[in-house]
Coordinates of C-alpha atoms in Angstrom, one line a residue:
M1 CA 2.2 -124.4 133.4
T2 CA -1.2 -125.4 134.9
D3 CA -3.5 -127.2 132.6
F4 CA -7.3 -127.2 133.2
T5 CA -9.3 -129.6 130.9
V6 CA -12.7 -131.2 130.4
G7 CA -12.4 -135.0 130.9
D8 CA -14.9 -137.7 129.9
D9 CA -16.3 -137.8 133.5
C10 CA -14.9 -134.7 135.3
F11 CA -12.9 -131.6 135.2
R12 CA -9.1 -132.1 135.5
L13 CA -6.4 -129.9 136.8
D14 CA -3.0 -131.1 135.6
G15 CA -4.6 -134.5 135.1
K16 CA -6.2 -134.7 138.6
P17 CA -9.9 -134.8 139.0
V18 CA -11.4 -131.6 140.4
R19 CA -14.9 -130.5 141.3
L20 CA -15.9 -126.9 140.8
L21 CA -17.7 -125.4 143.8
S22 CA -18.4 -121.9 142.4
G23 CA -20.5 -118.9 143.4
A24 CA -21.8 -116.0 141.3
L25 CA -20.6 -112.6 142.4
H26 CA -20.8 -109.8 139.8
Y27 CA -18.0 -107.3 140.1
F28 CA -20.2 -104.5 138.7
R29 CA -22.8 -105.0 141.5
V30 CA -20.3 -104.6 144.3
H31 CA -18.2 -101.6 145.1
E32 CA -14.6 -102.3 144.2
A33 CA -13.4 -101.5 147.7
Q34 CA -15.6 -104.3 149.0
W35 CA -14.6 -107.1 146.6
E36 CA -12.0 -108.6 148.9
H37 CA -14.4 -109.1 151.8
R38 CA -17.2 -110.5 149.6
L39 CA -14.7 -112.9 147.9
A40 CA -13.5 -114.0 151.4
M41 CA -17.1 -114.8 152.3
L42 CA -17.4 -117.1 149.3
A43 CA -14.2 -118.9 150.3
A44 CA -15.5 -119.2 153.9
M45 CA -18.7 -120.8 152.6
G46 CA -16.7 -123.6 151.1
L47 CA -16.4 -122.4 147.5
N48 CA -13.2 -122.7 145.4
C49 CA -14.4 -120.6 142.4
V50 CA -16.2 -117.4 141.6
E51 CA -18.3 -116.6 138.5
T52 CA -19.0 -113.2 136.9
Y53 CA -20.8 -111.8 133.9
V54 CA -19.5 -108.8 131.9
P55 CA -22.0 -106.1 130.9
W56 CA -21.1 -104.7 127.6
N57 CA -23.4 -101.7 128.0
L58 CA -21.7 -100.6 131.2
H59 CA -18.3 -100.5 129.5
E60 CA -19.4 -99.1 126.1
P61 CA -22.6 -97.1 126.7
R62 CA -22.0 -95.2 123.4
E63 CA -20.2 -96.6 120.4
G64 CA -16.5 -96.2 120.7
E65 CA -16.8 -94.7 124.3
V66 CA -15.1 -97.6 126.2
R67 CA -15.0 -97.2 130.0
D68 CA -12.7 -99.1 132.4
V69 CA -12.6 -102.6 131.0
G70 CA -9.7 -103.0 133.4
A71 CA -12.3 -103.4 136.2
L72 CA -12.8 -107.0 135.1
G73 CA -9.0 -107.7 135.3
R74 CA -8.8 -106.1 138.7
F75 CA -11.7 -108.3 139.9
L76 CA -10.0 -111.5 138.5
D77 CA -6.8 -110.5 140.3
A78 CA -8.7 -110.1 143.5
A79 CA -10.3 -113.5 143.0
G80 CA -6.8 -115.0 142.6
R81 CA -5.6 -113.4 145.8
A82 CA -8.6 -114.9 147.6
G83 CA -7.5 -118.3 146.4
L84 CA -10.5 -118.8 144.0
W85 CA -10.6 -119.9 140.4
A86 CA -12.8 -117.8 138.1
I87 CA -15.4 -118.5 135.5
V88 CA -16.0 -115.6 133.1
R89 CA -19.3 -115.1 131.1
P90 CA -18.5 -112.3 128.7
G91 CA -21.7 -112.4 126.6
P92 CA -22.1 -110.4 124.5
Y93 CA -25.6 -111.0 125.9
I94 CA -25.8 -111.8 129.7
C95 CA -29.4 -111.5 130.9
A96 CA -28.5 -111.2 134.6
E97 CA -31.6 -109.0 135.3
W98 CA -29.5 -106.2 133.9
E99 CA -30.6 -103.4 131.6
N100 CA -31.1 -104.8 128.0
G101 CA -29.4 -108.0 129.0
G102 CA -26.1 -106.2 128.8
L103 CA -26.4 -105.2 125.2
P104 CA -25.8 -101.5 124.6
V105 CA -28.7 -99.4 123.4
W106 CA -26.8 -98.3 120.4
V107 CA -26.5 -102.0 119.4
T108 CA -30.2 -103.0 119.8
G109 CA -31.4 -99.7 118.5
R110 CA -29.4 -100.1 115.3
F111 CA -29.8 -103.9 114.7
G112 CA -33.1 -104.7 116.2
R113 CA -34.1 -108.3 115.7
R114 CA -30.7 -109.0 114.0
V115 CA -28.9 -109.0 117.4
R116 CA -27.7 -112.4 118.6
T117 CA -27.7 -113.8 115.0
R118 CA -25.2 -114.4 112.2
D119 CA -25.9 -110.9 110.8
A120 CA -22.5 -109.6 109.5
E121 CA -22.9 -106.0 110.8
Y122 CA -23.9 -107.2 114.3
R123 CA -21.0 -109.7 114.4
A124 CA -18.6 -106.9 113.4
V125 CA -19.4 -104.8 116.5
V126 CA -19.3 -107.9 118.7
E127 CA -15.8 -108.7 117.4
R128 CA -14.5 -105.2 117.9
W129 CA -15.8 -105.3 121.5
F130 CA -14.4 -108.7 122.3
R131 CA -11.0 -107.7 121.0
E132 CA -11.1 -104.8 123.4
L133 CA -12.3 -106.8 126.4
L134 CA -10.8 -110.3 126.2
P135 CA -7.2 -109.4 126.8
Q136 CA -8.3 -108.9 130.5
V137 CA -9.3 -112.6 130.5
V138 CA -6.6 -114.0 128.3
Q139 CA -3.8 -112.6 130.4
R140 CA -5.3 -114.2 133.5
Q141 CA -6.0 -117.7 132.3
V142 CA -4.9 -120.6 134.5
S143 CA -2.2 -121.6 132.0
R144 CA -0.6 -118.2 132.5
G145 CA -0.8 -118.4 136.3
G146 CA -4.1 -116.6 136.7
P147 CA -7.5 -117.8 138.1
V148 CA -9.6 -118.1 134.9
I149 CA -10.5 -121.8 134.1
L150 CA -13.7 -121.5 132.0
V151 CA -15.2 -119.0 129.6
Q152 CA -18.8 -119.1 128.4
A153 CA -19.9 -118.7 124.7
E154 CA -23.0 -116.4 124.7
N155 CA -25.6 -117.1 127.4
E156 CA -28.7 -119.2 127.6
Y157 CA -29.0 -118.9 123.9
G158 CA -31.5 -121.8 123.7
S159 CA -34.0 -119.6 125.5
Y160 CA -33.9 -117.1 122.6
G161 CA -32.8 -118.5 119.3
S162 CA -31.4 -121.4 117.2
D163 CA -28.8 -119.8 115.0
A164 CA -26.0 -122.4 115.2
V165 CA -23.9 -120.5 112.6
Y166 CA -23.8 -117.5 115.1
L167 CA -22.9 -119.7 118.1
E168 CA -20.1 -121.5 116.3
W169 CA -18.8 -118.2 115.0
L170 CA -18.8 -116.7 118.5
A171 CA -16.9 -119.7 119.9
G172 CA -14.4 -119.4 117.1
L173 CA -14.0 -115.7 117.9
L174 CA -13.2 -116.5 121.5
R175 CA -10.4 -118.8 120.3
Q176 CA -9.1 -116.3 117.8
C177 CA -8.9 -113.7 120.7
G178 CA -6.6 -116.0 122.7
V179 CA -9.0 -117.9 125.0
T180 CA -7.4 -121.4 125.4
V181 CA -9.3 -122.6 128.6
P182 CA -12.4 -124.8 128.0
L183 CA -15.5 -123.0 126.5
F184 CA -19.0 -123.9 127.6
T185 CA -22.7 -123.1 127.1
S186 CA -25.5 -123.0 129.6
D187 CA -29.2 -123.5 129.1
G188 CA -32.3 -124.8 130.8
P189 CA -32.6 -128.6 131.0
E190 CA -35.1 -128.8 128.2
D191 CA -34.7 -130.4 124.8
H192 CA -35.5 -127.3 122.8
M193 CA -33.2 -125.1 124.9
L194 CA -30.2 -127.5 124.7
T195 CA -30.6 -128.1 121.0
G196 CA -30.8 -124.4 120.4
G197 CA -28.0 -123.3 122.7
S198 CA -25.4 -126.0 122.5
V199 CA -22.3 -126.0 120.3
P200 CA -20.6 -129.2 119.1
G201 CA -17.3 -129.7 120.9
L202 CA -18.2 -127.3 123.8
L203 CA -19.2 -128.4 127.3
A204 CA -22.9 -128.0 127.8
T205 CA -24.1 -127.1 131.3
A206 CA -27.6 -126.8 132.8
N207 CA -29.4 -124.0 134.8
F208 CA -32.0 -124.9 137.4
G209 CA -33.1 -124.4 141.0
S210 CA -34.2 -127.9 141.9
G211 CA -34.7 -131.4 140.5
A212 CA -31.0 -132.0 139.8
R213 CA -31.4 -135.7 138.9
Q214 CA -34.1 -135.0 136.3
G215 CA -32.2 -132.0 134.9
F216 CA -29.0 -134.0 134.5
E217 CA -30.9 -136.8 132.8
V218 CA -32.0 -134.4 130.2
L219 CA -28.5 -133.0 129.8
R220 CA -27.1 -136.5 129.4
R221 CA -29.4 -137.1 126.4
H222 CA -27.6 -134.3 124.7
Q223 CA -24.1 -134.8 126.1
P224 CA -23.4 -138.5 127.0
R225 CA -19.9 -137.7 128.3
G226 CA -18.2 -134.9 130.1
P227 CA -18.5 -133.3 133.5
L228 CA -22.0 -132.6 134.9
M229 CA -22.4 -129.0 136.0
C230 CA -25.3 -126.8 137.1
M231 CA -24.0 -123.5 135.9
E232 CA -26.8 -121.6 137.6
F233 CA -28.2 -123.1 140.8
W234 CA -30.9 -120.7 141.6
C235 CA -30.8 -120.6 145.4
G236 CA -33.1 -117.5 145.5
W237 CA -34.7 -115.1 143.1
F238 CA -35.0 -111.4 142.2
D239 CA -37.8 -109.0 142.9
H240 CA -40.0 -106.7 140.8
W241 CA -41.4 -103.3 141.7
G242 CA -44.9 -103.5 142.9
A243 CA -44.8 -107.2 143.7
A244 CA -44.2 -109.2 146.9
P245 CA -40.6 -110.3 147.7
V246 CA -39.6 -113.7 146.4
L247 CA -38.0 -115.9 149.1
R248 CA -36.7 -119.4 149.2
D249 CA -36.7 -121.6 152.3
P250 CA -33.0 -122.1 153.4
E251 CA -33.5 -125.8 154.3
Q252 CA -35.1 -126.5 150.9
A253 CA -32.3 -124.7 149.1
A254 CA -29.6 -126.5 151.0
G255 CA -31.3 -129.8 150.1
A256 CA -31.3 -128.9 146.4
L257 CA -27.6 -128.1 146.6
R258 CA -26.9 -131.4 148.3
E259 CA -28.7 -133.2 145.5
I260 CA -26.5 -131.6 142.9
L261 CA -23.4 -132.6 144.7
E262 CA -24.6 -136.2 145.3
C263 CA -25.0 -136.5 141.5
G264 CA -21.2 -136.0 141.3
A265 CA -21.7 -132.7 139.6
S266 CA -20.0 -129.3 139.9
V267 CA -22.1 -126.3 140.7
N268 CA -22.2 -122.5 140.5
I269 CA -24.5 -121.0 143.1
Y270 CA -26.5 -118.2 141.6
M271 CA -26.2 -115.9 143.4
A272 CA -23.7 -116.4 146.2
H273 CA -23.7 -112.7 146.8
G274 CA -26.1 -110.6 144.7
G275 CA -25.2 -107.0 145.4
T276 CA -27.0 -104.0 144.0
N277 CA -28.2 -102.6 140.7
F278 CA -26.5 -99.2 141.1
G279 CA -26.9 -96.4 138.6
G280 CA -30.3 -97.4 137.3
W281 CA -28.9 -100.5 135.6
A282 CA -31.7 -102.9 136.7
G283 CA -33.4 -104.7 133.8
A284 CA -37.0 -105.8 133.4
N285 CA -39.1 -108.8 132.4
R286 CA -42.1 -109.8 130.4
S287 CA -43.6 -113.2 130.9
G288 CA -43.7 -114.2 127.2
P289 CA -43.8 -113.1 123.6
H290 CA -47.3 -111.7 123.4
Q291 CA -47.8 -107.9 123.1
D292 CA -50.4 -107.7 125.9
E293 CA -48.2 -109.2 128.6
S294 CA -47.4 -107.0 131.6
F295 CA -44.1 -105.2 132.1
Q296 CA -42.2 -106.1 135.2
P297 CA -39.3 -103.8 136.1
T298 CA -36.6 -105.2 138.5
V299 CA -35.9 -103.5 141.8
T300 CA -32.6 -101.8 142.7
S301 CA -31.6 -104.4 145.2
Y302 CA -30.1 -107.6 143.8
D303 CA -30.0 -109.3 147.2
Y304 CA -31.5 -112.4 145.4
D305 CA -32.2 -114.0 148.8
A306 CA -28.5 -115.2 148.5
P307 CA -26.5 -116.8 151.3
V308 CA -24.4 -113.6 151.5
D309 CA -26.9 -110.8 151.7
E310 CA -26.8 -107.4 150.0
Y311 CA -25.0 -106.0 153.1
G312 CA -22.2 -108.7 152.8
R313 CA -23.5 -110.6 155.9
A314 CA -23.9 -114.4 156.4
T315 CA -27.5 -115.6 156.5
E316 CA -29.1 -118.8 157.7
K317 CA -28.8 -120.0 154.1
F318 CA -25.0 -119.3 154.3
R319 CA -24.7 -121.5 157.4
L320 CA -26.6 -124.4 155.8
F321 CA -24.7 -124.2 152.5
R322 CA -21.4 -124.1 154.4
E323 CA -22.5 -127.3 156.2
V324 CA -23.2 -129.0 152.9
L325 CA -20.0 -127.8 151.1
E326 CA -17.8 -128.6 154.1
A327 CA -18.2 -132.3 153.3
Y328 CA -16.6 -131.7 149.9
A329 CA -13.7 -129.6 151.0
E330 CA -10.1 -130.8 150.8
G331 CA -9.4 -129.4 154.3
P332 CA -10.8 -127.1 157.0
L333 CA -12.7 -124.2 155.6
P334 CA -11.3 -120.7 156.2
P335 CA -13.0 -118.7 159.0
L336 CA -15.5 -116.0 158.2
P337 CA -14.0 -112.5 157.8
P338 CA -15.3 -109.9 160.3
E339 CA -19.0 -109.1 159.8
P340 CA -19.5 -105.8 158.0
V341 CA -20.6 -102.9 160.3
G342 CA -23.3 -100.5 159.3
L343 CA -23.5 -96.7 160.0
A344 CA -24.9 -95.9 163.4
G345 CA -28.1 -94.0 163.0
P346 CA -30.4 -92.6 162.2
V347 CA -28.7 -89.7 160.5
R348 CA -31.1 -87.1 159.0
V349 CA -30.4 -85.5 155.7
E350 CA -31.2 -81.8 155.5
L351 CA -32.5 -81.0 152.0
A352 CA -32.0 -77.3 151.8
E353 CA -32.0 -76.7 148.0
W354 CA -34.3 -77.5 145.0
A355 CA -34.4 -77.0 141.3
G356 CA -37.3 -77.8 139.1
L357 CA -37.1 -80.5 136.4
G358 CA -37.2 -77.9 133.7
D359 CA -34.2 -76.1 135.1
V360 CA -32.4 -79.5 135.6
L361 CA -33.1 -80.4 132.0
E362 CA -31.8 -77.0 130.8
A363 CA -28.6 -77.5 132.7
L364 CA -27.9 -81.2 132.1
G365 CA -30.0 -82.3 129.2
D366 CA -29.1 -83.2 125.7
P367 CA -30.0 -80.8 122.8
E368 CA -33.7 -80.6 121.9
T369 CA -34.7 -82.2 118.6
E370 CA -37.8 -81.5 116.6
S371 CA -39.6 -84.1 114.4
G372 CA -42.9 -85.1 113.1
V373 CA -43.4 -88.1 115.4
P374 CA -42.0 -88.7 118.9
P375 CA -38.5 -90.2 118.7
T376 CA -37.7 -93.2 120.8
F377 CA -35.0 -93.2 123.6
E378 CA -32.8 -95.2 121.2
E379 CA -33.1 -92.6 118.4
L380 CA -32.2 -89.9 121.0
G381 CA -29.3 -91.9 122.4
V382 CA -30.8 -92.1 125.9
D383 CA -30.1 -95.4 127.7
R384 CA -31.0 -94.7 131.4
G385 CA -33.0 -91.6 132.3
L386 CA -36.0 -89.7 130.9
V387 CA -37.2 -87.7 127.9
R388 CA -39.4 -84.7 127.8
Y389 CA -41.8 -84.6 124.8
R390 CA -43.5 -81.3 124.0
L391 CA -46.3 -80.8 121.5
A392 CA -49.3 -78.7 120.8
V393 CA -53.0 -79.6 120.6
P394 CA -54.3 -77.3 117.8
G395 CA -57.5 -75.3 118.3
P396 CA -60.0 -74.2 118.7
R397 CA -61.5 -77.7 119.2
Q398 CA -63.6 -79.4 121.8
A399 CA -62.3 -81.6 124.6
Y400 CA -61.3 -85.1 123.5
P401 CA -59.4 -87.9 125.3
L402 CA -55.6 -87.5 125.1
G403 CA -53.2 -90.4 125.4
A404 CA -50.0 -92.1 124.3
S405 CA -49.8 -95.3 122.3
G406 CA -46.9 -97.6 122.6
L407 CA -45.8 -95.9 125.8
R408 CA -42.7 -97.4 127.5
D409 CA -42.7 -97.0 130.4
R410 CA -44.3 -94.2 132.5
A411 CA -45.1 -90.6 131.8
V412 CA -46.1 -87.6 134.0
V413 CA -48.2 -85.3 131.8
Y414 CA -48.8 -81.6 132.0
V415 CA -51.4 -79.6 130.1
D416 CA -50.7 -75.9 129.9
G417 CA -48.3 -76.3 132.9
V418 CA -50.9 -78.1 135.1
R419 CA -50.4 -81.7 136.0
A420 CA -53.0 -83.8 134.2
G421 CA -52.0 -87.3 135.2
V422 CA -49.6 -90.2 135.0
L423 CA -49.7 -92.6 132.0
T424 CA -48.5 -96.2 131.8
E425 CA -48.5 -99.0 129.2
E426 CA -51.7 -100.3 130.9
S427 CA -53.4 -97.0 131.4
G428 CA -52.4 -94.8 128.4
T429 CA -55.2 -92.1 128.4
L430 CA -55.5 -89.1 130.7
P431 CA -58.5 -89.2 133.1
E432 CA -59.9 -85.9 131.8
P433 CA -60.3 -84.8 128.2
V434 CA -58.2 -82.0 126.8
A435 CA -59.5 -79.1 124.7
G436 CA -57.5 -77.1 122.2
P437 CA -55.4 -75.1 121.8
A438 CA -53.2 -76.5 124.5
E439 CA -49.5 -77.1 125.2
V440 CA -48.7 -80.7 126.4
E441 CA -45.6 -82.0 128.1
L442 CA -44.9 -85.7 128.7
W443 CA -42.0 -86.6 131.0
V444 CA -41.3 -90.2 130.2
E445 CA -39.0 -92.5 132.1
S446 CA -37.6 -95.9 131.1
L447 CA -38.0 -98.2 134.1
G448 CA -35.4 -100.7 132.7
R449 CA -35.1 -102.6 129.4
V450 CA -36.2 -106.2 129.0
N451 CA -33.3 -108.5 129.7
Y452 CA -34.8 -111.9 128.8
G453 CA -36.9 -113.4 126.1
P454 CA -38.2 -112.5 122.6
R455 CA -38.8 -108.8 123.5
L456 CA -35.2 -108.2 124.3
G457 CA -34.1 -104.8 122.8
E458 CA -37.6 -103.3 122.5
P459 CA -37.4 -99.5 122.3
K460 CA -38.3 -97.0 125.0
G461 CA -40.3 -93.8 125.1
V462 CA -43.4 -93.0 123.1
T463 CA -43.0 -95.7 120.5
G464 CA -46.4 -95.1 118.8
G465 CA -47.6 -91.6 119.1
V466 CA -49.6 -89.0 121.1
L467 CA -53.3 -89.2 120.2
H468 CA -56.1 -86.6 120.6
E469 CA -59.3 -88.5 120.0
R470 CA -58.1 -90.7 117.0
Q471 CA -55.8 -88.0 115.5
Y472 CA -52.0 -88.2 115.9
L473 CA -50.5 -85.0 117.1
H474 CA -47.4 -84.2 115.0
G475 CA -44.6 -81.8 115.5
V476 CA -42.8 -83.0 118.6
R477 CA -39.9 -81.4 120.4
A478 CA -37.9 -84.0 122.5
R479 CA -35.1 -83.6 124.9
G480 CA -33.3 -86.3 126.9
L481 CA -31.9 -86.2 130.4
R482 CA -29.5 -89.1 130.8
L483 CA -28.4 -90.4 134.2
D484 CA -24.9 -90.2 132.9
A485 CA -25.2 -86.4 132.8
F486 CA -25.1 -86.3 136.6
E487 CA -21.8 -88.2 136.8
A488 CA -19.6 -85.6 135.0
A489 CA -17.3 -83.8 137.3
G490 CA -19.0 -80.6 138.5
A491 CA -22.0 -81.0 136.3
V492 CA -24.6 -80.6 139.0
A493 CA -22.9 -77.3 140.0
A494 CA -24.5 -75.9 136.8
V495 CA -28.0 -76.5 138.1
P496 CA -29.6 -73.3 139.4
F497 CA -30.7 -74.4 142.8
G498 CA -32.8 -72.2 145.0
P499 CA -34.1 -72.7 148.6
V500 CA -36.2 -75.8 149.0
E501 CA -39.1 -73.6 150.2
A502 CA -39.4 -72.4 146.6
A503 CA -40.7 -75.9 145.6
A504 CA -43.8 -75.4 147.9
G505 CA -44.6 -72.2 146.0
A506 CA -44.1 -73.6 142.5
G507 CA -47.4 -75.4 142.3
D508 CA -47.4 -78.7 140.3
A509 CA -43.8 -78.0 139.2
G510 CA -42.7 -78.2 142.8
R511 CA -43.8 -81.8 143.2
T512 CA -40.8 -82.9 141.1
G513 CA -37.2 -81.8 140.6
L514 CA -33.7 -82.2 142.0
F515 CA -33.4 -81.8 145.8
R516 CA -29.9 -81.3 147.3
G517 CA -28.9 -81.6 150.9
T518 CA -26.1 -82.7 153.3
F519 CA -25.5 -84.8 156.4
T520 CA -22.5 -85.1 158.6
I521 CA -20.7 -88.3 159.8
E522 CA -18.5 -88.0 162.9
G523 CA -15.3 -90.0 163.0
T524 CA -15.7 -93.7 164.0
E525 CA -13.1 -95.7 165.8
G526 CA -12.0 -99.1 164.6
T527 CA -12.1 -100.8 161.2
T528 CA -13.6 -103.9 159.7
G529 CA -12.2 -106.2 157.0
A530 CA -14.8 -104.8 154.6
S531 CA -14.4 -101.2 155.3
A532 CA -13.2 -98.3 153.1
A533 CA -10.6 -98.5 150.5
S534 CA -7.8 -97.5 152.9
G535 CA -8.6 -100.7 154.9
V536 CA -8.9 -103.2 152.1
P537 CA -5.8 -105.1 150.8
G538 CA -5.2 -104.3 147.1
A539 CA -7.9 -101.6 147.0
S540 CA -5.7 -98.5 146.7
G541 CA -6.5 -96.3 143.8
V542 CA -10.1 -97.3 143.7
P543 CA -12.0 -94.6 141.8
G544 CA -14.2 -92.6 144.1
A545 CA -13.3 -94.7 147.2
S546 CA -13.2 -92.7 150.4
G547 CA -15.0 -94.2 153.3
V548 CA -15.4 -93.8 157.0
P549 CA -13.2 -96.1 159.1
G550 CA -15.3 -98.9 160.6
V551 CA -18.3 -98.3 158.4
D552 CA -19.0 -100.8 155.6
H553 CA -22.4 -99.7 154.6
A554 CA -25.5 -97.7 155.3
G555 CA -29.2 -97.9 154.4
L556 CA -31.0 -94.9 153.0
E557 CA -34.8 -94.5 153.3
L558 CA -37.1 -92.0 151.6
P559 CA -40.5 -91.9 153.3
G560 CA -42.9 -89.6 151.5
W561 CA -41.1 -89.7 148.2
T562 CA -42.6 -91.4 145.2
R563 CA -40.2 -92.3 142.4
G564 CA -36.8 -91.3 141.2
F565 CA -33.0 -91.7 141.8
V566 CA -30.6 -90.9 144.7
W567 CA -26.9 -90.0 144.6
V568 CA -24.6 -89.9 147.7
N569 CA -21.4 -87.9 147.1
G570 CA -22.0 -88.2 143.3
F571 CA -22.4 -92.0 143.4
C572 CA -25.8 -93.2 142.1
L573 CA -27.5 -95.6 144.4
G574 CA -30.2 -96.4 141.9
R575 CA -34.0 -96.1 141.7
Y576 CA -36.4 -95.8 144.6
W577 CA -40.2 -96.2 144.2
S578 CA -42.9 -96.1 146.8
V579 CA -44.8 -99.1 145.2
G580 CA -42.2 -101.4 147.0
P581 CA -41.3 -103.9 148.0
Q582 CA -37.9 -102.2 148.4
R583 CA -37.9 -99.5 151.0
T584 CA -34.2 -99.1 151.7
L585 CA -31.4 -98.3 149.3
Y586 CA -28.0 -99.9 150.0
V587 CA -25.2 -97.3 150.4
P588 CA -21.6 -98.7 150.1
G589 CA -19.4 -97.5 152.9
P590 CA -16.6 -96.5 150.6
V591 CA -18.7 -93.7 149.0
L592 CA -19.3 -92.1 152.5
R593 CA -16.8 -89.8 154.1
E594 CA -16.1 -88.3 157.5
G595 CA -17.5 -84.9 157.9
V596 CA -20.0 -83.4 155.4
N597 CA -21.6 -85.6 152.7
E598 CA -23.9 -84.5 149.9
V599 CA -27.2 -86.1 148.7
W600 CA -29.1 -85.5 145.5
V601 CA -32.7 -86.8 145.1
L602 CA -34.2 -86.6 141.6
E603 CA -38.0 -86.9 142.2
L604 CA -39.9 -87.6 139.0
E605 CA -43.5 -87.8 140.3
D606 CA -44.4 -86.4 143.7
A607 CA -42.1 -85.3 146.6
G608 CA -44.9 -85.2 149.1
G609 CA -43.7 -84.4 152.6
P610 CA -40.2 -85.7 151.9
R611 CA -37.5 -86.6 154.4
V612 CA -34.4 -88.7 153.9
E613 CA -32.6 -90.7 156.7
L614 CA -29.6 -93.0 156.8
G615 CA -29.1 -95.9 159.2
P616 CA -27.4 -99.2 159.5
G617 CA -29.8 -100.9 157.0
A618 CA -32.0 -104.0 157.5
P619 CA -30.9 -106.4 160.3
V620 CA -29.6 -109.8 159.0
G621 CA -32.2 -112.5 158.9
T622 CA -35.1 -110.2 157.9
D623 CA -37.5 -111.5 155.1
A624 CA -35.5 -109.6 152.5
P625 CA -32.3 -107.8 153.5
G626 CA -32.5 -104.1 152.5
M627 CA -36.2 -104.3 152.3
V628 CA -38.8 -103.4 154.8
Q629 CA -42.5 -104.1 154.4
P630 CA -44.7 -101.0 154.3

């Protein structure tokens, strides 16, 4: 039986000192048929371990509706086959620039500010979830011949709260559920974070992107003995819609990594390979606790300027990190697997069909509710997607300003069927006043829930009310359109599509809606180590995996489109938005197929002069892989 322990000065495996050289790779941000290749890239970089979070909301989007928790187990098995140990960070909160920090909407909507505390009702749902999830981890601990060597209790709790009772209860729950490997916490190297987030008897680790010596000095004030570890070495960063890409110089990042290792510490490179926020699961940030601070939604790409880019390719940062890590390897590093090959292009998508948003909502939407005030997304049970609010302006009355208070996050507004403007948090009033009587529609989209800080779990939708002058308009009919609704087998077949030319004749209604089209991929000779499921060891039976031999990925571009979501063969690539910086959506090769492929584009704002093209994606070494400057 293998024994992994926390010693006074280092980690020990069967009593022998060992240094963890880990890299973050989230199984839920990489198509399952590509896991093997991406894990092999980590090993070739010189890593001996992989770390992953577990997003609760992905696996239990609605209470009691548990989906595919076995994915975690399959990923850990793949890590073991790749010769890597594994660190698991099961939450329940994970941050990760993920929708709501991984907490399900039904949890934050019900418990509000009681989440992440000792509250008995909150703890009860966490315990039920952990007892469902943790057998995937327990069965694969190193003492049982598996790869799992460390498990985290909560995540960066010192950046949020100070409920020591809750943290100690959670650590005890992990033990009760059968976790026997060492437990740890991770926080920023600041006194208030380490005092708020540490648990007596558990290994404390630090998260930072530079200044290792100073960071470890702070950590040592709180933990005089035990291994030093940077649990998140931020080698890059994530991007927000409407902002410039965030990049880190490879030489500078390699120097910061070298400093960590020169301190005798272990490290987890965050991210080693970032992947993609498929399915609209990207989170959002606010810069602090004040109500007037701007909302910053995260882009679909989670490339993170990582050493292995979004397309699975080695970057200059990879080469430099490999040079640093090679000095700490026990033997020669494994060779790089074959570089992933993109789809030859361009391939044009012919969008021949269209259905208006109203028809899509009628076919796929939830039942309509009626209430005095606008219900939030949480009250309607909508996590990712949009809600149509309908209400009347009584009359006769003169024209007054009309707007929405507490709007989260963006609304396209129609007055008597005519588009009247787009509202946001920062600009919540229509440019032209509205006279009564009138019928008003607000199509509101959530752009991602806050994943970090004191505004975690804030509700979405019209959280205040719709105002005409200073008067609230009551009597609201609301209907949700969840992204999940598009995933049900055959669901989109119920949408009454017509010829795309009908959109041009539909006036303002034709600027939005669901567009459907096809493209054809001819057979490709040859394969790569990261190709479709049929060519990947251990990937048989992957749900939805098909693939084109020799094609690992494609890049999809939507010039002329404004904002919405794209599906290829029923797989949701995520959100696109013309504000940038992201211009290309990553398409996993396994979702493609030889012959005819189908594309759906859900445009929520303005499909002006649209066309859709697929190609090989951004070349390696560009400023931000998967992104092209406008």
